[in-house]
Short mmCIF file of C-alpha atoms in Angstrom, two decimals:
data_model
loop_
_atom_site.label_atom_id
_atom_site.label_comp_id
_atom_site.label_asym_id
_atom_site.label_seq_id
_atom_site.Cartn_x
_atom_site.Cartn_y
_atom_site.Cartn_z
CA UNK A 11 80.11 105.53 53.86
CA UNK A 12 81.36 103.53 50.45
CA UNK A 13 84.74 104.14 51.61
CA UNK A 14 83.90 102.44 55.02
CA UNK A 15 82.19 99.45 53.70
CA UNK A 16 85.41 99.03 51.74
CA UNK A 17 87.56 99.56 54.68
CA UNK A 18 85.63 96.83 55.99
CA UNK A 19 85.66 94.45 53.08
CA UNK A 20 89.65 94.97 52.48
CA UNK A 21 90.13 93.73 56.57
CA UNK A 22 87.85 90.89 55.91
CA UNK A 23 90.77 90.03 53.29
CA UNK A 24 93.27 90.09 55.92
CA UNK A 25 94.29 87.05 57.69
CA UNK A 26 92.70 86.58 61.62
CA UNK A 27 96.17 86.36 62.98
CA UNK A 28 97.76 88.84 60.84
CA UNK A 29 95.06 91.31 61.49
CA UNK A 30 95.29 90.00 65.58
CA UNK A 31 99.71 91.22 65.43
CA UNK A 32 98.69 94.83 63.55
CA UNK A 33 96.01 95.11 66.03
CA UNK A 34 98.44 93.93 68.84
CA UNK A 35 101.94 95.60 67.22
CA UNK A 36 99.32 99.18 67.39
CA UNK A 37 97.98 99.07 70.70
CA UNK A 38 102.02 98.46 72.32
CA UNK A 39 103.26 101.26 70.52
CA UNK A 40 101.15 103.57 71.74
CA UNK A 41 101.69 102.36 75.38
CA UNK A 42 105.85 102.76 75.42
CA UNK A 43 104.82 106.45 73.31
CA UNK A 44 102.72 107.25 75.77
CA UNK A 45 105.10 106.28 78.46
CA UNK A 46 108.01 107.89 76.90
CA UNK A 47 106.19 111.10 76.98
CA UNK A 48 104.71 110.77 80.43
CA UNK A 49 108.54 110.16 81.15
CA UNK A 50 109.48 113.39 79.33
CA UNK A 51 106.85 115.73 81.22
CA UNK A 52 107.00 114.58 84.60
CA UNK A 53 109.12 116.85 86.83
CA UNK A 54 112.51 115.69 88.30
CA UNK A 55 113.56 118.13 90.67
CA UNK A 56 117.28 119.80 90.39
CA UNK A 57 119.58 119.11 93.32
CA UNK A 58 120.71 121.15 95.68
CA UNK A 59 123.79 123.32 95.19
CA UNK A 60 126.60 123.35 97.63
CA UNK A 61 125.34 127.22 97.99
CA UNK A 62 121.69 125.99 99.03
CA UNK A 63 123.33 123.90 101.79
CA UNK A 64 124.25 126.01 103.79
CA UNK A 65 122.82 129.41 105.78
CA UNK A 66 122.82 132.48 107.69
CA UNK A 67 122.14 133.60 111.07
CA UNK A 68 122.44 136.33 113.37
CA UNK A 69 124.81 135.19 116.04
CA UNK A 70 124.52 135.93 120.47
CA UNK A 71 126.48 138.94 119.68
CA UNK A 72 124.35 140.52 117.34
CA UNK A 73 127.17 140.18 113.78
CA UNK A 74 125.58 137.51 110.34
CA UNK A 75 127.13 134.60 110.17
CA UNK A 76 127.03 133.58 106.69
CA UNK A 77 127.80 129.85 104.64
CA UNK A 78 127.54 128.25 107.67
CA UNK A 79 126.97 124.45 106.67
CA UNK A 80 123.71 123.22 107.29
CA UNK A 81 123.35 119.46 108.93
CA UNK A 82 121.30 116.95 106.16
CA UNK A 83 119.62 114.07 107.92
CA UNK A 84 118.70 112.90 104.40
CA UNK A 85 122.61 112.69 103.11
CA UNK A 86 123.27 110.99 105.89
CA UNK A 87 120.18 108.44 105.44
CA UNK A 88 120.52 107.89 101.68
CA UNK A 89 124.74 107.07 102.13
CA UNK A 90 123.69 104.99 104.91
CA UNK A 91 121.38 103.47 102.37
CA UNK A 92 122.93 102.72 99.72
CA UNK A 93 126.01 101.18 101.70
CA UNK A 94 124.09 98.96 103.10
CA UNK A 95 122.34 97.88 99.64
CA UNK A 96 126.04 97.46 97.70
CA UNK A 97 126.22 95.04 100.18
CA UNK A 98 122.58 93.36 99.27
CA UNK A 99 120.69 94.41 101.90
CA UNK A 100 117.42 96.09 99.97
CA UNK A 101 115.26 96.27 103.21
CA UNK A 102 115.85 99.93 104.51
CA UNK A 103 115.10 97.99 108.12
CA UNK A 104 116.77 99.61 111.02
CA UNK A 105 118.44 102.67 108.90
CA UNK A 106 116.71 104.83 111.19
CA UNK A 107 117.43 108.37 111.31
CA UNK A 108 119.45 111.14 112.69
CA UNK A 109 119.09 111.54 116.37
CA UNK A 110 117.13 115.35 116.90
CA UNK A 111 118.96 118.11 118.45
CA UNK A 112 115.08 119.67 119.11
CA UNK A 113 112.13 119.92 119.93
CA UNK A 114 110.18 121.63 117.23
CA UNK A 115 111.70 122.31 113.82
CA UNK A 116 109.46 125.54 112.02
CA UNK A 117 110.32 125.23 108.26
CA UNK A 118 108.42 128.33 106.25
CA UNK A 119 108.90 128.67 102.69
CA UNK A 120 109.02 132.40 101.48
CA UNK A 121 109.22 133.75 97.73
CA UNK A 122 109.46 138.37 98.20
CA UNK A 123 107.45 137.97 101.31
CA UNK A 124 109.51 141.07 103.33
CA UNK A 125 105.75 142.47 103.72
CA UNK A 126 104.20 139.73 105.20
CA UNK A 127 107.28 137.19 107.20
CA UNK A 128 107.92 139.39 109.95
CA UNK A 129 104.01 139.39 111.21
CA UNK A 130 103.81 135.60 111.36
CA UNK A 131 107.45 134.76 112.99
CA UNK A 132 106.39 136.57 115.79
CA UNK A 133 103.33 135.12 116.13
CA UNK A 134 105.64 131.96 115.74
CA UNK A 135 108.31 132.75 117.40
CA UNK A 136 105.90 133.57 120.40
CA UNK A 137 104.51 130.30 120.78
CA UNK A 138 107.96 128.12 119.99
CA UNK A 139 109.09 129.93 123.19
CA UNK A 140 106.41 129.57 125.22
CA UNK A 141 105.86 126.04 124.43
CA UNK A 142 108.88 124.44 123.66
CA UNK A 143 111.61 126.85 124.94
CA UNK A 144 114.16 125.25 127.25
CA UNK A 145 113.10 126.68 130.49
CA UNK A 146 109.22 126.06 129.55
CA UNK A 147 107.56 122.77 129.88
CA UNK A 148 104.71 122.08 127.68
CA UNK A 149 101.45 121.93 128.60
CA UNK A 150 99.23 119.19 127.81
CA UNK A 151 96.87 120.66 125.46
CA UNK A 152 99.74 121.30 123.43
CA UNK A 153 101.31 117.69 123.51
CA UNK A 154 101.95 115.59 126.51
CA UNK A 155 105.05 116.12 127.96
CA UNK A 156 105.23 112.13 128.96
CA UNK A 157 105.39 110.21 125.17
CA UNK A 158 103.45 107.19 125.17
CA UNK A 159 104.87 104.24 126.43
CA UNK A 160 103.44 101.33 124.68
CA UNK A 161 107.12 98.75 125.05
CA UNK A 162 108.78 97.57 127.35
CA UNK A 163 112.10 98.69 126.16
CA UNK A 164 111.31 102.25 128.29
CA UNK A 165 110.93 104.06 124.28
CA UNK A 166 108.11 105.58 123.36
CA UNK A 167 105.60 102.85 121.14
CA UNK A 168 108.38 100.60 121.52
CA UNK A 169 110.96 101.38 118.63
CA UNK A 170 114.26 101.92 120.06
CA UNK A 171 115.83 103.66 116.97
CA UNK A 172 114.36 106.98 117.03
CA UNK A 173 116.94 107.73 119.91
CA UNK A 174 115.81 111.81 121.06
CA UNK A 175 112.51 110.45 122.59
CA UNK A 176 112.77 112.06 125.56
CA UNK A 177 113.87 115.10 123.93
CA UNK A 178 111.43 117.88 124.38
CA UNK A 179 112.45 121.25 125.07
CA UNK A 180 114.35 123.58 122.06
CA UNK A 181 112.94 124.82 118.55
CA UNK A 182 114.47 126.04 115.54
CA UNK A 183 112.55 128.18 112.18
CA UNK A 184 114.50 127.03 109.03
CA UNK A 185 113.29 130.16 105.85
CA UNK A 186 113.89 129.11 103.10
CA UNK A 187 114.04 132.35 100.61
CA UNK A 188 112.68 130.54 97.29
CA UNK A 189 114.89 132.61 95.40
CA UNK A 190 113.44 135.81 96.05
CA UNK A 191 114.00 139.47 94.52
CA UNK A 192 113.34 141.66 97.00
CA UNK A 193 114.33 141.58 100.53
CA UNK A 194 112.99 138.54 102.15
CA UNK A 195 116.04 137.18 103.74
CA UNK A 196 116.97 140.51 105.32
CA UNK A 197 114.07 140.47 106.58
CA UNK A 198 113.97 137.21 108.00
CA UNK A 199 117.92 138.44 109.57
CA UNK A 200 116.39 141.88 111.20
CA UNK A 201 113.73 140.31 112.73
CA UNK A 202 116.22 137.56 114.00
CA UNK A 203 118.45 140.36 115.09
CA UNK A 204 116.46 142.43 117.19
CA UNK A 205 114.89 139.49 119.68
CA UNK A 206 118.10 140.26 121.06
CA UNK A 207 118.42 137.53 122.65
CA UNK A 208 120.11 133.70 122.42
CA UNK A 209 116.78 132.65 120.22
CA UNK A 210 118.95 134.71 117.52
CA UNK A 211 120.64 132.32 116.42
CA UNK A 212 117.62 129.85 116.72
CA UNK A 213 116.38 131.31 112.96
CA UNK A 214 118.62 130.32 110.10
CA UNK A 215 118.23 132.07 106.84
CA UNK A 216 118.71 129.56 103.31
CA UNK A 217 118.65 130.98 100.48
CA UNK A 218 117.32 128.72 97.46
CA UNK A 219 119.34 130.52 93.95
CA UNK A 220 116.40 129.82 91.69
CA UNK A 221 113.02 129.90 92.29
CA UNK A 222 111.40 126.44 92.58
CA UNK A 223 108.20 126.48 93.57
CA UNK A 224 106.82 126.21 96.78
CA UNK A 225 106.98 122.57 97.51
CA UNK A 226 110.51 122.57 96.45
CA UNK A 227 111.04 125.30 99.23
CA UNK A 228 109.16 122.76 101.39
CA UNK A 229 111.09 119.91 100.69
CA UNK A 230 114.98 121.41 100.96
CA UNK A 231 113.60 122.86 104.29
CA UNK A 232 112.45 119.46 105.43
CA UNK A 233 115.79 117.44 104.40
CA UNK A 234 117.81 120.02 106.61
CA UNK A 235 115.06 119.94 110.04
CA UNK A 236 117.73 118.63 113.48
CA UNK A 237 113.90 119.07 114.99
CA UNK A 238 111.71 116.06 116.42
CA UNK A 239 108.83 116.71 114.52
CA UNK A 240 108.71 119.22 111.37
CA UNK A 241 106.53 121.83 110.98
CA UNK A 242 105.59 123.76 107.65
CA UNK A 243 103.11 126.82 107.91
CA UNK A 244 103.26 129.43 105.30
CA UNK A 245 104.86 132.62 104.73
CA UNK A 246 101.56 134.74 104.75
CA UNK A 247 100.10 133.79 108.25
CA UNK A 248 97.25 132.73 107.38
CA UNK A 249 97.44 129.69 109.83
CA UNK A 250 96.57 130.01 113.21
CA UNK A 251 99.99 129.60 114.28
CA UNK A 252 98.80 128.50 118.23
CA UNK A 253 97.12 125.75 116.45
CA UNK A 254 100.63 123.95 116.41
CA UNK A 255 99.73 121.80 119.86
CA UNK A 256 96.97 120.51 118.86
CA UNK A 257 99.20 118.84 115.31
CA UNK A 258 101.71 117.70 118.22
CA UNK A 259 99.03 115.88 120.16
CA UNK A 260 97.00 114.17 117.26
CA UNK A 261 100.55 113.14 115.40
CA UNK A 262 101.41 111.39 119.09
CA UNK A 263 98.10 109.65 119.35
CA UNK A 264 98.31 108.25 116.28
CA UNK A 265 101.83 107.56 115.70
CA UNK A 266 102.64 103.44 114.62
CA UNK A 267 104.94 101.72 116.43
CA UNK A 268 108.04 103.12 114.63
CA UNK A 269 106.82 106.56 116.01
CA UNK A 270 106.19 107.67 112.22
CA UNK A 271 102.90 110.09 112.36
CA UNK A 272 101.33 112.79 109.98
CA UNK A 273 99.17 115.37 111.61
CA UNK A 274 97.38 117.49 108.59
CA UNK A 275 96.27 121.03 109.73
CA UNK A 276 92.24 121.73 107.97
CA UNK A 277 90.22 124.15 107.04
CA UNK A 278 87.39 121.69 105.44
CA UNK A 279 85.39 122.85 109.13
CA UNK A 280 85.56 126.52 107.76
CA UNK A 281 84.11 125.71 104.20
CA UNK A 282 80.34 127.37 105.46
CA UNK A 283 82.32 130.30 107.00
CA UNK A 284 81.53 133.55 105.72
CA UNK A 285 85.43 133.87 104.79
CA UNK A 286 84.52 130.83 102.46
CA UNK A 287 81.18 132.24 101.44
CA UNK A 288 82.29 136.00 100.71
CA UNK A 289 84.83 134.23 97.87
CA UNK A 290 83.64 134.76 94.58
CA UNK A 291 81.91 132.08 93.04
CA UNK A 292 84.78 131.05 90.28
CA UNK A 293 87.25 130.56 93.20
CA UNK A 294 84.14 128.37 95.26
CA UNK A 295 83.56 126.33 92.13
CA UNK A 296 87.16 126.14 90.79
CA UNK A 297 87.98 124.51 94.47
CA UNK A 298 85.11 122.22 94.56
CA UNK A 299 86.18 120.48 91.01
CA UNK A 300 89.34 120.50 92.23
CA UNK A 301 88.17 118.50 95.19
CA UNK A 302 85.91 115.86 93.27
CA UNK A 303 88.86 115.34 90.47
CA UNK A 304 91.64 114.97 93.69
CA UNK A 305 88.99 112.03 95.12
CA UNK A 306 89.15 110.65 91.82
CA UNK A 307 92.75 110.38 91.36
CA UNK A 308 94.36 109.70 94.69
CA UNK A 309 93.99 106.50 96.73
CA UNK A 310 91.50 105.86 99.71
CA UNK A 311 93.63 107.72 102.30
CA UNK A 312 94.65 110.51 100.47
CA UNK A 313 91.44 111.10 99.57
CA UNK A 314 89.12 110.71 102.25
CA UNK A 315 91.12 113.92 103.55
CA UNK A 316 89.06 116.81 102.90
CA UNK A 317 91.54 119.65 102.93
CA UNK A 318 95.10 118.60 101.40
CA UNK A 319 96.32 121.98 100.74
CA UNK A 320 96.68 123.64 103.99
CA UNK A 321 100.40 124.92 104.26
CA UNK A 322 100.33 123.43 108.14
CA UNK A 323 101.63 120.16 108.27
CA UNK A 324 103.25 118.19 111.23
CA UNK A 325 105.63 114.97 110.51
CA UNK A 326 107.44 112.77 113.36
CA UNK A 327 111.14 112.59 112.38
CA UNK A 328 110.96 109.24 111.45
CA UNK A 329 108.26 109.61 109.02
CA UNK A 330 110.70 112.08 106.89
CA UNK A 331 112.70 109.41 105.66
CA UNK A 332 110.14 107.47 103.80
CA UNK A 333 108.80 111.18 102.32
CA UNK A 334 111.14 113.68 102.11
CA UNK A 335 114.01 112.26 99.28
CA UNK A 336 110.70 111.05 97.30
CA UNK A 337 109.09 113.81 96.62
CA UNK A 338 109.14 115.13 92.90
CA UNK A 339 106.45 117.51 93.04
CA UNK A 340 108.26 121.71 93.39
CA UNK A 341 104.79 123.28 92.66
CA UNK A 342 100.79 123.83 94.62
CA UNK A 343 100.57 119.96 94.72
CA UNK A 344 103.68 118.73 96.50
CA UNK A 345 101.12 118.23 99.59
CA UNK A 346 99.34 115.25 97.84
CA UNK A 347 102.75 113.97 96.54
CA UNK A 348 103.27 114.04 100.48
CA UNK A 349 100.29 112.90 101.65
CA UNK A 350 100.43 110.14 99.13
CA UNK A 351 103.88 108.98 100.06
CA UNK A 352 102.93 108.61 103.42
CA UNK A 353 100.10 106.63 102.24
CA UNK A 354 102.06 104.10 100.06
CA UNK A 355 104.23 103.62 103.19
CA UNK A 356 101.94 102.89 105.54
CA UNK A 357 102.24 106.21 108.06
CA UNK A 358 98.65 106.89 110.44
CA UNK A 359 98.01 111.29 108.58
CA UNK A 360 95.42 112.94 111.09
CA UNK A 361 93.38 115.57 109.42
CA UNK A 362 92.85 118.40 112.19
CA UNK A 363 90.98 121.80 112.16
CA UNK A 364 93.07 124.43 112.35
CA UNK A 365 92.20 128.08 112.24
CA UNK A 366 92.72 130.63 109.51
CA UNK A 367 91.99 133.31 107.98
CA UNK A 368 92.03 134.89 104.53
CA UNK A 369 95.55 137.18 104.07
CA UNK A 370 95.89 139.79 101.06
CA UNK A 371 98.66 139.59 99.31
CA UNK A 372 98.27 135.61 98.05
CA UNK A 373 100.43 135.34 94.56
CA UNK A 374 97.95 131.89 93.19
CA UNK A 375 96.73 132.36 90.58
CA UNK A 376 92.96 131.61 91.01
CA UNK A 377 92.12 130.55 87.59
CA UNK A 378 95.75 129.17 85.81
CA UNK A 379 96.92 127.74 89.00
CA UNK A 380 94.01 126.00 89.34
CA UNK A 381 94.46 123.91 86.41
CA UNK A 382 97.95 123.45 86.64
CA UNK A 383 97.38 121.72 89.66
CA UNK A 384 95.30 119.22 87.58
CA UNK A 385 97.61 118.81 85.29
CA UNK A 386 99.90 118.37 87.69
CA UNK A 387 98.37 115.88 89.95
CA UNK A 388 97.50 113.58 86.45
CA UNK A 389 101.11 113.88 85.27
CA UNK A 390 101.85 112.82 89.46
CA UNK A 391 99.48 110.29 89.29
CA UNK A 392 100.65 108.59 86.35
CA UNK A 393 104.25 108.90 87.05
CA UNK A 394 103.84 107.10 90.34
CA UNK A 395 101.55 104.12 88.89
CA UNK A 396 103.28 103.78 85.17
CA UNK A 397 106.66 103.44 87.03
CA UNK A 398 108.32 106.60 85.10
CA UNK A 399 108.59 107.69 89.86
CA UNK A 400 110.38 104.60 91.96
CA UNK A 401 111.22 103.93 96.11
CA UNK A 402 113.87 102.32 94.33
#
């Protein structure tokens, strides 16, 4: 107590302007130090290597083709944007994105998934071929064949930049092996070979040299999609793939005038189901705690989404340039960054209930990964808020 009195007495002897200067300098120093720490801990993804921008596939004659160059809409977009900025145009208006070549692109992140990948691919290929195969018209419940014609120029929503609006068939699958050490790549190629049709060449296998995390694998795959729509789905097949049509339909309904839209699969309607009730108390407690933490830290539209972590999300092609080039998170929390980027760009997002089932073999450590996700979310939010991450 005596020490405290002495401190107060000494501070009273300090001139008031000097006292303000000391407190101000201390506050500024703390802010600068905090920014430097945030700058150090905020993850910066490494650029992909040349080998990671190539793919392997099965040719129609059954031979394995390796080392083919992946098309990359992001490289073209970034180069066009940089050229425009050199001319003094920083608006990004009218840049658009390369025209789609197929209707649907599926990205499957896979890390040591040799045991589960084949089951998921069987369901996916059967549905994709049925709904979007070259000889199959799309049914009304799985997305209208006719695009909405809100403009006067004959293009969906009156926007002419996206040139692939009449493309209603065709599909591709990009399997991104995220540094797998098992036979994930062989499993994928053998599956494609067993198809025994021209569909074999529609399955492309990309190999990342080092494990980046699920978010890194998904982002990498989405840089190279050729579809009018791009969806990613987990390799475990937990989400009911036949609900893809619901995502397409919802995305078409919410798209803005530029054709931008996102549809996210949601398991929120299953909260009271047996699958969730039978989970351990710890897992349910951590799930609800994370959702509360997420609502506190994310902007309003993202916070309003009841299930941000379902591994089944669809993007219209024009929305990709506003999201994918600015991704930083490569871990489990990457979904939230995608939704935050969509919100900041004014892209409409629809949440769609989908079927889902518990699948054995999950690589998620409930306790440690939940804590890691909370930490990553805090860093992510702070980095975007204080300018460590920027769109420029």
